[in-house]
XYZ file of N, CA, C and O in Angstrom:
820
model
N 106.567 103.109 73.710
C 106.309 102.357 74.885
C 106.279 102.864 75.744
O 107.208 103.273 76.148
N 105.503 102.668 76.680
C 105.820 103.211 78.255
C 106.023 102.452 79.191
O 105.362 101.154 79.188
N 107.110 102.571 79.787
C 107.975 101.663 80.754
C 107.366 102.484 82.227
O 107.457 103.887 82.303
N 106.751 101.630 82.805
C 106.273 101.607 84.280
C 106.654 100.840 85.074
O 106.595 99.797 85.240
N 107.069 101.377 86.327
C 107.713 100.803 87.476
C 107.289 101.004 89.160
O 107.832 102.313 89.043
N 106.994 100.270 89.791
C 106.698 100.888 90.842
C 107.690 100.014 92.099
O 108.122 98.720 91.688
N 108.646 100.813 92.590
C 109.919 100.579 93.366
C 109.531 100.813 94.878
O 109.063 101.697 95.255
N 109.923 99.928 95.594
C 109.731 99.652 96.995
C 110.790 99.095 97.524
O 111.062 97.447 97.231
N 112.207 99.528 98.104
C 113.627 98.815 98.095
C 113.425 98.930 99.988
O 113.898 98.152 100.507
N 113.295 99.996 100.321
C 113.429 99.991 102.056
C 112.168 100.930 102.154
O 111.316 101.717 101.850
N 111.428 100.309 103.399
C 110.373 100.875 104.228
C 109.089 100.532 103.437
O 109.019 99.472 102.791
N 107.972 101.328 103.942
C 106.773 101.587 103.010
C 106.768 102.273 102.046
O 105.398 102.482 101.343
N 107.736 102.803 101.525
C 107.749 104.087 100.606
C 107.620 103.515 99.425
O 108.662 103.091 98.933
N 106.552 103.813 98.327
C 106.496 104.022 96.997
C 107.498 104.776 96.118
O 107.189 106.082 96.772
N 108.363 104.627 95.306
C 108.922 105.269 94.167
C 108.229 104.664 92.689
O 107.986 103.774 92.919
N 108.233 106.021 91.664
C 107.932 105.366 90.695
C 108.771 105.836 89.670
O 109.391 106.972 89.609
N 108.955 104.715 88.488
C 109.837 105.058 87.427
C 108.982 105.471 86.122
O 108.548 104.472 86.056
N 108.933 106.128 85.405
C 108.259 106.192 84.034
C 109.118 106.779 83.126
O 109.961 107.395 83.033
N 109.123 105.865 81.798
C 109.715 106.381 80.894
C 109.207 105.989 79.491
O 108.171 105.135 79.450
N 109.892 106.859 78.604
C 109.562 106.585 76.860
C 110.530 105.541 76.545
O 111.788 106.108 76.161
N 110.146 104.112 76.333
C 110.983 103.496 76.017
C 111.439 103.713 74.599
O 113.025 103.303 73.882
N 111.343 104.377 73.403
C 111.446 104.637 72.200
C 112.472 105.659 72.485
O 113.720 105.889 72.020
N 112.691 107.146 73.012
C 113.066 107.983 73.449
C 114.225 108.047 74.604
O 115.148 108.641 74.402
N 113.910 106.982 75.539
C 114.641 106.451 76.674
C 114.638 107.732 77.872
O 115.097 107.825 78.715
N 113.802 108.889 77.625
C 113.547 109.790 78.548
C 112.633 109.073 79.864
O 111.864 108.225 79.329
N 113.275 109.555 81.023
C 112.485 108.955 81.948
C 112.144 109.910 83.221
O 113.095 111.324 83.196
N 111.503 109.592 84.178
C 110.954 110.432 85.274
C 110.629 109.513 86.217
O 110.534 108.202 85.854
N 111.266 109.944 87.427
C 111.193 109.173 88.903
C 110.102 110.264 89.672
O 110.280 111.251 89.767
N 109.235 109.776 90.348
C 108.414 109.971 91.394
C 108.653 110.043 92.631
O 108.523 108.512 92.863
N 109.146 110.543 93.732
C 109.148 110.552 94.836
C 110.266 109.429 95.219
O 109.852 108.091 95.680
N 111.504 109.944 94.766
C 112.564 108.950 95.167
C 112.729 108.258 96.094
O 112.966 106.860 96.488
N 112.227 108.748 97.487
C 112.458 108.091 98.648
C 113.692 107.744 98.997
O 114.808 108.186 99.064
N 113.697 106.342 99.991
C 114.767 105.786 100.358
C 114.866 104.570 99.532
O 116.130 103.623 99.711
N 114.556 104.991 97.935
C 114.955 103.610 97.047
C 115.598 104.140 96.029
O 115.851 103.742 95.282
N 116.577 105.005 96.337
C 117.455 105.537 95.328
C 118.366 104.699 94.842
O 118.415 104.742 93.253
N 118.931 103.622 95.331
C 120.134 102.591 94.798
C 119.083 101.521 93.587
O 119.580 101.599 92.613
N 118.188 101.340 94.255
C 117.261 100.594 93.169
C 116.554 101.465 91.771
O 116.912 101.086 90.523
N 116.330 102.990 91.927
C 116.299 103.604 90.768
C 117.443 103.706 90.115
O 117.647 103.588 88.717
N 118.504 103.782 90.779
C 119.594 104.186 89.914
C 120.449 103.077 89.136
O 120.837 103.043 87.953
N 120.024 101.773 89.952
C 120.384 100.512 89.328
C 119.319 100.072 87.887
O 119.706 100.027 86.904
N 118.416 100.789 87.858
C 117.276 100.323 86.868
C 117.609 101.232 86.061
O 117.666 100.975 84.465
N 117.311 102.811 85.964
C 117.916 103.496 85.050
C 119.111 103.137 84.221
O 119.043 103.478 83.035
N 120.167 102.871 84.919
C 121.261 102.554 84.272
C 121.260 101.377 83.282
O 121.978 101.200 82.098
N 120.630 100.375 83.848
C 120.366 99.055 83.236
C 119.792 99.189 81.701
O 119.767 98.690 81.038
N 118.721 100.076 82.100
C 117.746 100.334 81.002
C 118.152 101.363 79.966
O 117.508 101.774 78.845
N 119.413 102.184 80.215
C 119.980 103.204 79.491
C 119.103 104.360 79.432
O 119.168 104.969 78.387
N 118.156 104.760 80.374
C 117.301 105.730 80.196
C 118.171 106.825 80.425
O 119.261 107.396 81.205
N 117.257 107.883 80.201
C 118.200 109.616 80.436
C 116.831 110.180 81.546
O 115.890 110.224 81.091
N 117.373 110.057 82.542
C 116.619 110.713 83.730
C 116.545 112.134 83.631
O 117.475 112.983 84.045
N 115.204 112.507 83.228
C 115.005 113.932 82.498
C 114.421 114.675 83.902
O 114.752 115.479 84.196
N 113.767 114.169 84.806
C 113.000 114.752 86.002
C 112.510 113.784 87.253
O 112.834 112.900 87.171
N 112.613 114.533 88.386
C 112.650 113.967 89.917
C 111.517 115.008 89.940
O 111.733 116.179 90.452
N 110.437 114.108 90.445
C 109.065 114.707 90.624
C 108.718 114.721 92.149
O 108.455 113.332 92.341
N 108.321 115.617 92.935
C 107.932 115.447 94.368
C 106.372 115.494 94.344
O 106.176 116.546 94.174
N 105.599 114.224 94.857
C 104.097 114.768 94.965
C 103.980 115.676 96.570
O 102.930 116.678 96.236
N 104.800 115.802 97.384
C 105.059 116.953 98.418
C 106.476 116.769 98.836
O 107.352 115.847 98.786
N 106.560 117.865 99.830
C 107.903 118.039 100.162
C 108.480 117.272 101.570
O 109.430 117.869 102.337
N 107.400 116.017 102.238
C 107.754 115.273 103.186
C 109.204 114.652 103.010
O 109.402 114.363 101.822
N 110.166 114.621 103.665
C 111.723 114.218 103.359
C 111.465 112.757 103.223
O 112.327 112.275 102.298
N 110.397 111.963 103.555
C 110.414 110.250 103.165
C 110.113 110.351 101.560
O 110.400 109.442 101.062
N 109.629 111.293 100.995
C 109.417 111.619 99.704
C 110.561 112.340 98.917
O 110.878 111.686 97.862
N 111.387 113.115 99.601
C 112.168 113.893 98.716
C 113.780 113.060 99.019
O 114.511 113.402 98.349
N 113.602 112.423 99.864
C 114.763 111.792 100.106
C 115.445 111.193 98.567
O 114.399 110.527 97.705
N 116.707 111.273 98.379
C 117.064 110.867 96.819
C 117.212 111.672 96.198
O 117.957 111.607 94.986
N 116.211 112.924 96.206
C 116.329 113.969 95.097
C 117.962 114.464 94.872
O 118.430 114.291 93.886
N 118.702 114.642 95.785
C 120.067 115.276 95.951
C 120.974 113.929 95.159
O 121.704 114.959 94.387
N 120.789 112.918 95.944
C 121.720 112.048 95.125
C 121.198 111.685 93.607
O 122.579 111.696 92.493
N 120.118 111.648 93.022
C 119.685 111.339 91.902
C 120.274 112.768 90.657
O 120.366 112.700 89.685
N 119.691 113.791 91.639
C 120.123 115.283 90.667
C 121.717 115.449 90.434
O 121.876 115.402 89.119
N 122.737 114.694 91.264
C 123.896 114.857 91.110
C 124.369 113.738 90.524
O 125.509 114.352 89.380
N 123.992 112.684 90.004
C 124.099 111.708 89.679
C 124.170 111.923 87.886
O 124.593 111.465 86.980
N 122.809 112.055 87.500
C 121.959 112.234 86.341
C 121.622 113.525 85.788
O 121.410 113.860 84.587
N 121.737 114.384 86.617
C 121.423 115.885 86.259
C 119.707 115.932 85.977
O 119.449 117.404 85.263
N 119.393 115.123 86.624
C 117.648 115.535 86.421
C 117.440 116.730 87.249
O 117.735 117.153 88.210
N 116.266 117.321 86.234
C 115.568 118.621 87.318
C 114.770 118.224 88.133
O 113.545 117.205 87.883
N 114.802 118.900 89.423
C 113.938 118.677 90.727
C 112.457 119.609 89.975
O 112.715 120.616 89.540
N 111.342 118.624 90.166
C 110.308 119.261 89.699
C 109.157 119.163 91.110
O 108.965 117.996 91.459
N 108.432 120.444 91.510
C 107.244 120.533 92.577
C 106.230 121.074 92.283
O 106.573 122.046 91.228
N 105.018 121.223 93.013
C 104.246 122.053 92.532
C 104.814 123.340 93.632
O 105.438 123.709 94.675
N 103.990 124.533 93.011
C 104.654 125.684 93.198
C 104.715 126.588 94.513
O 105.459 127.100 95.006
N 103.607 125.895 95.608
C 103.913 125.960 97.038
C 105.077 125.599 97.669
O 105.412 125.756 98.742
N 105.849 124.533 96.943
C 106.551 123.811 97.965
C 108.031 124.598 98.156
O 108.132 125.388 97.802
N 108.404 124.098 99.638
C 109.518 124.665 99.882
C 110.698 123.555 99.796
O 112.039 124.178 100.008
N 110.518 122.846 99.157
C 111.711 121.933 98.570
C 112.749 122.735 97.653
O 112.144 123.307 96.553
N 113.619 122.482 97.347
C 114.735 122.569 96.749
C 114.274 122.390 95.343
O 113.906 121.024 95.172
N 114.418 123.155 94.273
C 113.619 122.721 93.062
C 114.665 123.412 92.071
O 115.105 124.445 91.958
N 114.191 123.009 90.581
C 114.461 123.616 89.128
C 113.250 124.091 88.886
O 113.695 125.186 88.123
N 112.335 123.534 88.960
C 111.148 123.719 88.155
C 109.859 123.601 89.087
O 109.716 122.619 89.872
N 109.165 124.502 89.026
C 107.745 124.799 89.601
C 106.428 124.506 88.887
O 106.662 125.156 87.589
N 105.708 123.707 88.867
C 104.545 123.804 88.153
C 103.037 124.030 88.854
O 103.128 123.826 90.326
N 102.046 124.298 88.071
C 100.966 124.520 88.747
C 99.803 123.627 88.256
O 99.983 122.758 87.384
N 98.767 123.930 88.912
C 97.612 122.820 89.012
C 97.369 122.841 87.349
O 97.211 123.909 86.635
N 97.335 121.671 86.764
C 96.544 121.605 85.321
C 97.896 121.523 84.077
O 97.633 121.150 83.268
N 99.310 121.911 84.792
C 100.297 121.950 83.921
C 100.580 120.338 83.406
O 100.415 119.454 84.354
N 101.209 120.165 82.068
C 101.758 118.696 81.828
C 102.867 118.698 81.665
O 103.468 119.911 80.688
N 103.629 117.941 82.134
C 105.372 117.158 81.447
C 105.316 116.580 80.332
O 104.563 115.528 80.832
N 105.844 116.646 80.056
C 106.657 115.286 78.852
C 107.743 114.388 79.207
O 108.534 115.189 79.211
N 107.386 113.312 79.160
C 108.690 112.509 79.490
C 108.554 111.659 77.724
O 108.014 110.870 77.812
N 109.570 112.057 76.997
C 109.205 111.768 75.780
C 107.973 112.042 75.217
O 107.705 113.497 74.912
N 107.239 111.289 75.015
C 105.719 111.461 74.417
C 104.770 111.262 75.248
O 103.357 111.219 75.185
N 105.463 110.792 76.384
C 104.153 110.556 77.734
C 103.859 111.681 78.471
O 104.834 112.305 79.254
N 102.507 112.002 78.646
C 102.067 113.291 79.400
C 101.940 112.805 80.760
O 101.543 111.560 81.196
N 102.684 113.640 81.608
C 102.317 113.564 83.222
C 101.876 114.995 83.633
O 102.082 115.568 83.684
N 100.551 114.619 83.908
C 99.840 115.841 84.348
C 99.528 116.492 85.977
O 99.390 115.466 86.696
N 99.521 117.318 86.388
C 99.734 117.915 87.615
C 98.081 118.120 88.222
O 97.607 118.786 87.432
N 97.856 117.416 89.324
C 96.525 117.724 89.964
C 96.566 118.107 91.272
O 97.278 117.607 92.263
N 96.422 119.187 91.656
C 96.788 120.025 92.685
C 95.752 119.556 93.959
O 94.598 119.766 93.852
N 96.363 118.687 94.591
C 95.769 118.041 95.690
C 96.009 118.220 97.101
O 96.744 117.043 97.686
N 95.893 119.563 97.602
C 96.621 119.725 99.249
C 95.713 119.176 100.038
O 94.378 118.534 99.920
N 95.546 119.160 101.288
C 95.151 118.556 102.313
C 95.901 117.624 103.393
O 96.267 118.112 104.449
N 96.874 116.857 102.853
C 98.047 116.023 103.429
C 98.893 117.385 103.899
O 99.487 117.493 105.179
N 99.324 117.960 102.870
C 100.512 119.283 102.985
C 99.834 120.553 101.973
O 99.132 119.773 101.090
N 100.115 121.300 102.169
C 99.786 122.565 101.349
C 100.180 122.359 99.920
O 99.487 123.103 99.007
N 101.113 121.610 99.763
C 101.858 121.530 98.355
C 101.410 120.409 97.677
O 102.239 119.946 96.529
N 100.732 119.448 98.266
C 100.501 118.021 97.723
C 99.835 118.033 96.074
O 98.991 119.005 95.938
N 100.428 117.269 95.312
C 99.910 116.851 94.284
C 99.955 115.536 93.780
O 100.284 114.457 94.482
N 98.698 114.999 92.958
C 98.878 113.744 92.263
C 99.012 113.883 91.102
O 99.346 115.250 90.283
N 99.535 112.702 90.043
C 100.163 112.957 88.840
C 99.611 112.018 87.949
O 99.533 110.768 88.301
N 98.633 112.510 86.870
C 98.266 111.647 86.221
C 99.368 111.315 84.961
O 99.487 112.141 84.000
N 99.488 109.785 84.452
C 100.312 109.684 83.894
C 99.607 108.908 82.382
O 98.912 108.041 82.481
N 99.713 109.501 81.342
C 99.001 109.490 80.023
C 97.579 109.077 80.315
O 97.322 107.965 79.829
N 97.034 109.979 81.356
C 95.517 109.693 81.292
C 95.186 108.122 81.867
O 94.163 107.865 81.997
N 95.895 107.296 82.589
C 95.723 106.114 82.835
C 96.178 105.867 84.325
O 95.722 105.035 84.868
N 97.335 106.419 84.956
C 97.767 105.840 85.721
C 98.057 107.174 86.705
O 98.537 108.043 86.455
N 97.097 106.855 87.765
C 97.405 108.319 88.937
C 98.414 108.035 90.388
O 98.013 107.121 90.930
N 99.405 108.741 90.747
C 100.258 108.435 91.247
C 99.944 109.861 92.334
O 99.907 110.856 92.202
N 99.339 109.167 93.844
C 98.519 109.757 94.279
C 99.552 110.402 95.589
O 98.766 111.149 96.730
N 100.533 109.925 95.510
C 101.456 110.484 96.579
C 100.828 110.129 98.364
O 100.399 108.997 98.171
N 100.541 111.500 99.008
C 99.958 110.984 100.304
C 98.353 111.321 100.563
O 98.081 111.546 101.535
N 97.902 111.502 99.215
C 96.482 112.310 99.264
C 95.324 110.869 99.304
O 95.040 110.955 100.019
N 95.849 110.223 98.537
C 94.610 108.419 98.733
C 95.851 107.332 98.645
O 96.807 107.484 97.833
N 95.539 106.426 99.510
C 95.985 105.261 99.831
C 95.260 104.253 99.337
O 93.856 104.588 99.214
N 95.411 102.715 99.031
C 94.438 101.800 98.758
C 93.737 101.774 100.138
O 94.387 101.289 101.201
N 92.726 102.067 100.081
C 91.746 101.756 101.268
C 92.064 102.966 102.086
O 91.374 102.620 103.536
N 92.461 104.264 102.152
C 92.773 104.937 103.355
C 92.833 106.369 102.726
O 92.852 106.661 101.329
N 93.528 107.340 103.295
C 93.581 108.163 102.906
C 95.124 109.445 103.694
O 95.622 108.581 104.882
N 95.376 110.450 103.145
C 96.241 110.688 103.983
C 96.279 111.761 105.449
O 94.671 111.912 105.375
N 96.870 111.657 106.345
C 96.472 112.412 107.477
C 96.583 113.926 107.196
O 97.192 114.400 106.149
N 95.776 114.316 108.317
C 95.811 115.987 108.062
C 96.191 116.554 109.388
O 96.110 117.833 109.627
N 96.613 115.702 110.190
C 96.978 116.371 111.558
C 98.375 116.806 111.524
O 98.903 116.941 112.900
N 98.877 116.692 110.781
C 100.559 117.106 110.808
C 100.524 118.529 110.298
O 99.702 119.098 109.932
N 101.566 119.546 110.540
C 101.552 120.986 110.335
C 101.693 120.875 108.773
O 102.334 120.128 107.661
N 100.625 121.715 108.351
C 100.325 122.256 106.868
C 98.995 121.339 106.628
O 98.345 121.375 105.567
N 98.390 120.124 107.650
C 97.262 119.729 107.157
C 96.464 120.523 107.048
O 96.054 121.416 108.009
N 95.346 119.995 106.480
C 93.790 120.554 106.052
C 93.056 119.841 105.729
O 92.810 119.420 104.477
N 91.814 119.296 106.853
C 90.877 118.407 106.382
C 89.853 118.944 105.112
O 89.325 118.237 104.548
N 89.595 120.158 105.398
C 88.584 120.764 104.180
C 89.352 120.671 102.892
O 88.789 120.160 102.147
N 90.834 120.930 102.798
C 91.391 120.885 101.528
C 91.107 119.596 100.983
O 91.092 118.958 99.857
N 91.468 118.839 102.057
C 91.595 117.346 101.204
C 90.417 116.600 100.729
O 90.354 115.918 99.861
N 89.523 117.069 101.952
C 88.028 117.005 101.052
C 87.853 116.871 99.527
O 87.098 116.643 98.874
N 87.932 118.588 99.398
C 87.985 118.981 98.072
C 88.929 118.163 97.151
O 88.387 117.676 96.359
N 89.791 117.690 97.767
C 91.025 117.118 96.987
C 90.299 115.750 96.427
O 90.392 115.296 95.364
N 89.708 114.901 97.435
C 89.293 113.656 97.123
C 88.144 113.595 96.468
O 88.033 113.000 95.248
N 87.088 114.447 97.090
C 85.744 114.561 96.344
C 85.678 115.089 94.921
O 84.880 114.853 93.835
N 86.348 116.191 95.007
C 85.905 117.299 94.061
C 87.118 117.097 92.766
O 86.757 117.967 91.834
N 88.305 116.481 93.142
C 88.951 116.325 92.131
C 89.270 114.578 91.562
O 89.027 114.212 90.396
N 89.811 113.799 92.602
C 89.936 112.308 92.393
C 89.037 111.831 91.923
O 89.054 111.118 91.173
N 87.534 112.024 92.775
C 86.307 111.270 92.446
C 85.617 111.449 91.279
O 84.969 111.000 91.028
N 86.353 112.726 90.774
C 85.849 112.904 89.209
C 86.560 111.876 87.995
O 86.008 112.237 86.746
N 87.509 111.468 88.030
C 88.320 110.806 87.341
C 87.849 109.585 86.938
O 86.917 108.908 87.878
N 88.217 108.868 85.940
C 87.288 107.693 85.441
C 87.345 106.865 86.131
O 88.591 106.641 87.098
N 86.512 105.915 86.610
C 86.531 104.338 87.300
C 88.045 103.645 86.948
O 88.081 102.904 87.611
N 88.313 103.558 85.788
C 89.292 102.666 85.296
C 90.506 103.516 85.308
O 91.557 102.685 85.111
N 90.985 104.548 85.767
C 92.380 105.037 86.146
C 92.904 104.400 87.336
O 92.266 103.986 88.384
N 94.037 103.947 86.759
C 94.384 103.190 87.941
C 95.131 103.736 89.178
O 95.773 104.976 88.932
N 95.223 103.486 90.356
C 95.854 104.468 91.653
C 96.965 103.746 92.101
O 97.119 102.530 92.549
N 97.957 104.604 92.413
C 99.092 103.946 92.777
C 99.924 104.828 93.854
O 99.945 106.118 93.713
N 99.257 104.797 95.300
C 99.820 105.427 96.157
C 101.296 105.776 96.815
O 102.134 105.018 96.020
N 101.564 106.640 97.275
C 102.920 106.846 98.143
C 103.083 106.163 98.952
O 104.614 106.272 99.354
N 102.473 105.233 99.699
C 102.837 103.941 100.693
C 102.228 102.977 100.639
O 101.426 102.801 99.925
N 102.435 101.799 101.105
C 102.255 100.700 101.251
C 101.266 100.215 102.189
O 101.891 99.430 103.211
N 100.186 100.998 102.207
C 99.724 101.028 103.296
C 98.190 99.836 103.443
O 97.386 99.602 104.437
N 97.919 99.561 102.242
C 96.719 99.031 102.117
C 96.780 97.480 101.692
O 98.072 96.967 102.201
N 95.895 96.572 101.491
C 96.188 94.969 101.119
C 96.901 95.107 99.968
O 97.026 93.624 99.963
N 96.532 95.663 99.278
C 97.505 95.564 97.799
C 97.941 96.868 97.687
O 97.986 98.173 97.983
N 98.980 96.851 96.525
C 99.848 97.897 96.369
C 99.614 98.861 95.245
O 99.930 99.975 95.233
N 98.480 98.528 94.645
C 97.560 99.627 93.839
C 96.203 99.330 93.678
O 95.668 98.211 93.947
N 95.511 99.712 92.974
C 93.989 99.841 93.199
C 93.595 100.682 91.931
O 94.406 100.931 90.935
N 92.363 101.160 91.395
C 91.750 101.822 90.333
C 91.054 102.953 91.140
O 90.100 102.882 92.678
N 90.248 104.041 90.535
C 89.627 104.858 91.040
C 88.536 104.393 91.544
O 87.624 104.371 92.787
N 87.689 103.472 90.372
C 86.176 102.722 90.449
C 86.575 101.707 91.958
O 85.212 101.979 92.829
N 87.472 101.361 92.206
C 87.677 100.311 93.178
C 87.316 101.093 94.552
O 86.868 100.871 95.489
N 88.250 102.362 94.830
C 88.619 103.058 95.945
C 86.997 103.539 96.030
O 86.740 103.493 97.001
N 86.719 104.055 94.828
C 84.775 104.788 95.070
C 84.333 103.534 95.951
O 83.167 104.242 96.775
N 84.403 102.319 95.752
C 83.388 101.685 96.152
C 83.809 100.541 97.925
O 82.949 100.546 98.408
N 85.275 100.676 97.905
C 85.285 99.777 99.148
C 86.290 100.915 99.971
O 86.325 100.806 101.235
N 86.656 102.050 99.744
C 87.536 102.984 100.355
C 86.431 103.428 101.347
O 85.777 104.493 100.916
N 86.653 103.381 102.947
C 85.629 103.742 103.585
C 85.721 105.423 103.877
O 84.947 106.329 104.237
N 86.545 106.036 103.506
C 87.269 107.278 103.688
C 86.315 107.724 102.675
O 85.889 108.977 102.603
N 86.046 107.546 101.329
C 85.513 107.781 100.196
C 84.178 107.642 100.237
O 83.052 107.905 99.097
N 83.217 107.273 101.260
C 82.064 107.186 101.586
C 81.146 108.572 101.579
O 81.770 109.638 101.692
N 80.094 108.544 100.173
C 79.490 109.927 100.439
C 79.160 110.905 101.563
O 78.311 110.106 102.773
N 79.763 111.942 101.738
C 79.509 112.424 103.051
C 79.347 113.826 102.660
O 80.545 114.600 101.606
N 78.971 114.977 103.761
C 79.202 116.474 103.386
C 80.280 116.606 103.954
O 81.050 115.952 104.904
N 80.800 118.036 103.957
C 82.133 118.589 104.065
C 81.832 118.352 105.948
O 83.140 117.885 106.471
N 81.190 118.736 106.660
C 80.907 118.901 107.875
C 81.339 117.457 108.123
O 81.636 117.166 109.156
N 80.329 116.353 107.943
C 80.607 115.029 108.028
C 82.209 114.616 107.924
O 82.466 113.500 108.676
N 82.889 115.098 107.179
C 84.300 114.650 106.400
C 85.199 115.135 107.854
O 85.889 114.695 108.165
N 84.781 116.608 108.069
C 85.626 117.121 108.784
C 85.509 116.378 110.391
O 86.272 116.277 111.124
N 84.396 116.328 110.769
C 83.957 115.406 111.835
C 84.787 114.169 111.951
O 85.375 113.630 112.921
N 84.542 113.767 110.734
C 85.182 111.661 110.830
C 86.840 112.057 110.534
O 87.507 111.437 111.319
N 87.332 113.252 110.126
C 88.843 113.265 110.124
C 89.228 113.799 111.498
O 90.497 113.365 111.759
N 88.408 114.503 112.251
C 88.798 114.427 113.858
C 88.864 113.854 114.647
O 89.411 113.842 115.834
N 88.262 112.438 114.433
C 88.111 111.446 115.148
C 89.396 110.985 115.374
O 90.188 110.680 114.724
N 89.903 110.309 116.719
C 91.006 109.786 116.932
C 91.440 108.509 116.708
O 90.285 108.107 116.437
């Protein structure tokens, strides 16, 4: 059975803890500023923290990496272009296993060149800063690219089933989670647009 927890201890950053309750193996996604709550939960549940996975290299997501790595010996996992310190680099389409639970990497650049989303057990999509509830990641920071984000949103994420649950990297929406189907219907960013229309849309102040 899968244990899944959305954690928000400080600020608007979400962290996620995924574990196989049978084997006790666990992974944390984007520790951020929530390390204390993650440590408390891992110890209380007697989980074996195997992986620390970053959806991208921004410091508000990688904060906590070093502390969790030093306490639990978990391996830091990033996508291949990342400049974050790491133990394991993965590429698009690769799958990690936490016990029997698959976590598949979807390469979704745009907010950053190394951005990924993580499809957990084919049912929960951890979207980092690629897609938020009702919004998308910004592309005006160093390394941002609106054309890449268009491809990530429309040619990757919107190809997923409507019932896939969406868990973003920040608490920016009206609720902390959604579904692909709900975002397809209600997220103004995801209204059908040509690439040119999307680039114009993203360039608006």
